[in-house]
Structures are given as C-alpha cells and as structure tokens.
Amino acid sequence: MCRTCGKVGCCDSSPMRHARAHVLASGHPIVRSLEPGEDWSWCYVDEAYL
C-alpha cells in the first residue's frame, strides 16, 4: 500500500508489479506491506526497508 495516498498494488514478486508502476507514475516512493503479521515499509528511491 502506498504510504502517501493509500493505493494498493501488488509487489515486485507478483507478475504485474502494480506497486512499482504506481511509484513510477506518481512519484510516491514508499509502500508498506498489507500482509497479515508483516510490519515493514519499502522505499523505492533508497531500495531499503524502513
């Protein structure tokens, strides 16, 4: 899920990589996992977990 606007997209391990496409189109660089039990965010600019 985009931490800027809340858009939900599949991650890079999914075939369509909707989260990365959203980052490239919107400029919103940070996403977070919505998977149960996961509490992480990823910054596409720094290519690092937050």
Coordinates of N, CA and C in Angstrom, one line a residue:
M1 N 0.8 -1.2 0.0 CA 0.0 0.0 0.0 C 0.9 1.2 0.0
C2 N 0.6 2.2 -0.8 CA 1.3 3.5 -0.9 C 1.1 4.2 0.4
R3 N 2.2 4.6 1.0 CA 2.1 5.4 2.3 C 1.8 6.8 2.1
T4 N 1.7 7.3 0.8 CA 1.4 8.7 0.6 C -0.1 8.8 0.3
C5 N -0.7 7.9 -0.6 CA -2.1 8.1 -1.0 C -3.0 6.9 -0.6
G6 N -2.4 5.8 -0.2 CA -3.2 4.6 0.2 C -3.5 3.6 -1.0
K7 N -3.1 3.9 -2.2 CA -3.3 3.0 -3.3 C -2.7 1.6 -3.0
V8 N -3.4 0.6 -3.3 CA -3.0 -0.8 -3.0 C -2.6 -1.4 -4.4
G9 N -1.4 -2.0 -4.4 CA -0.9 -2.6 -5.6 C 0.0 -3.8 -5.2
C10 N 0.1 -4.8 -6.1 CA 0.9 -6.0 -5.9 C 2.4 -5.6 -5.9
C11 N 3.1 -6.4 -5.2 CA 4.6 -6.2 -5.0 C 5.4 -6.7 -6.2
D12 N 6.7 -6.5 -6.2 CA 7.6 -6.8 -7.3 C 7.7 -8.3 -7.5
S13 N 7.3 -9.1 -6.5 CA 7.3 -10.6 -6.7 C 6.1 -11.1 -7.4
S14 N 5.2 -10.2 -7.7 CA 4.0 -10.5 -8.5 C 4.2 -10.2 -9.9
P15 N 3.6 -10.9 -10.8 CA 3.8 -10.6 -12.3 C 3.6 -9.2 -12.8
M16 N 2.6 -8.5 -12.3 CA 2.3 -7.2 -12.9 C 3.0 -6.0 -12.2
R17 N 3.5 -6.2 -11.0 CA 4.3 -5.2 -10.2 C 3.6 -3.9 -10.2
H18 N 2.3 -3.9 -9.8 CA 1.5 -2.7 -9.7 C 2.0 -1.6 -8.8
A19 N 2.6 -2.0 -7.6 CA 3.2 -1.1 -6.7 C 4.3 -0.3 -7.4
R20 N 5.2 -0.9 -8.0 CA 6.3 -0.2 -8.7 C 5.8 0.7 -9.8
A21 N 4.8 0.2 -10.5 CA 4.2 1.1 -11.6 C 3.6 2.3 -11.0
H22 N 3.0 2.2 -9.8 CA 2.4 3.4 -9.1 C 3.5 4.3 -8.7
V23 N 4.6 3.8 -8.2 CA 5.7 4.7 -7.8 C 6.2 5.4 -9.0
L24 N 6.4 4.8 -10.1 CA 7.0 5.4 -11.3 C 6.0 6.5 -11.8
A25 N 4.7 6.2 -11.8 CA 3.7 7.2 -12.3 C 3.4 8.3 -11.4
S26 N 3.5 8.1 -10.0 CA 3.0 9.1 -9.1 C 4.2 9.8 -8.4
G27 N 5.3 9.2 -8.3 CA 6.4 9.7 -7.6 C 6.3 9.5 -6.1
H28 N 5.4 8.7 -5.6 CA 5.2 8.3 -4.2 C 6.2 7.1 -3.9
P29 N 7.3 7.3 -3.2 CA 8.3 6.3 -3.2 C 8.2 5.2 -2.1
I30 N 7.3 5.4 -1.1 CA 7.3 4.4 0.0 C 6.0 3.6 0.0
V31 N 6.1 2.3 0.1 CA 5.0 1.4 0.2 C 5.1 0.6 1.5
R32 N 4.0 0.1 2.0 CA 4.1 -0.8 3.1 C 3.3 -2.1 2.9
S33 N 3.7 -3.1 3.5 CA 3.0 -4.4 3.4 C 1.6 -4.4 4.0
L34 N 0.7 -5.1 3.4 CA -0.6 -5.3 4.0 C -0.8 -6.7 4.4
E35 N 0.2 -7.6 4.2 CA 0.1 -9.0 4.6 C -0.1 -9.1 6.1
P36 N -1.0 -10.0 6.5 CA -1.2 -10.2 8.0 C 0.2 -10.6 8.6
G37 N 0.5 -10.0 9.8 CA 1.7 -10.3 10.5 C 2.9 -9.6 10.0
E38 N 2.9 -8.9 8.9 CA 4.0 -8.2 8.4 C 3.9 -6.7 8.8
D39 N 5.1 -6.1 9.2 CA 5.1 -4.7 9.6 C 6.4 -4.1 9.0
W40 N 6.4 -3.9 7.7 CA 7.5 -3.3 7.0 C 7.1 -2.3 5.9
S41 N 8.0 -1.4 5.6 CA 7.8 -0.5 4.5 C 9.0 -0.6 3.6
W42 N 8.9 -0.2 2.4 CA 10.0 -0.2 1.4 C 10.1 1.1 0.7
C43 N 11.3 1.6 0.6 CA 11.5 2.9 -0.2 C 12.1 2.5 -1.5
Y44 N 11.4 2.8 -2.6 CA 11.9 2.6 -3.9 C 13.1 3.5 -4.3
V45 N 13.2 4.6 -3.7 CA 14.3 5.6 -4.0 C 15.6 5.0 -3.4
D46 N 15.5 4.6 -2.1 CA 16.7 4.1 -1.5 C 16.9 2.6 -1.6
E47 N 15.9 2.0 -2.1 CA 15.9 0.5 -2.2 C 16.3 -0.1 -0.9
A48 N 15.5 0.3 0.1 CA 15.7 -0.2 1.5 C 14.4 -0.3 2.3
Y49 N 14.5 -1.3 3.2 CA 13.3 -1.4 4.1 C 13.4 -0.3 5.2
L50 N 12.2 0.1 5.6 CA 12.1 1.1 6.7 C 11.5 0.5 7.9

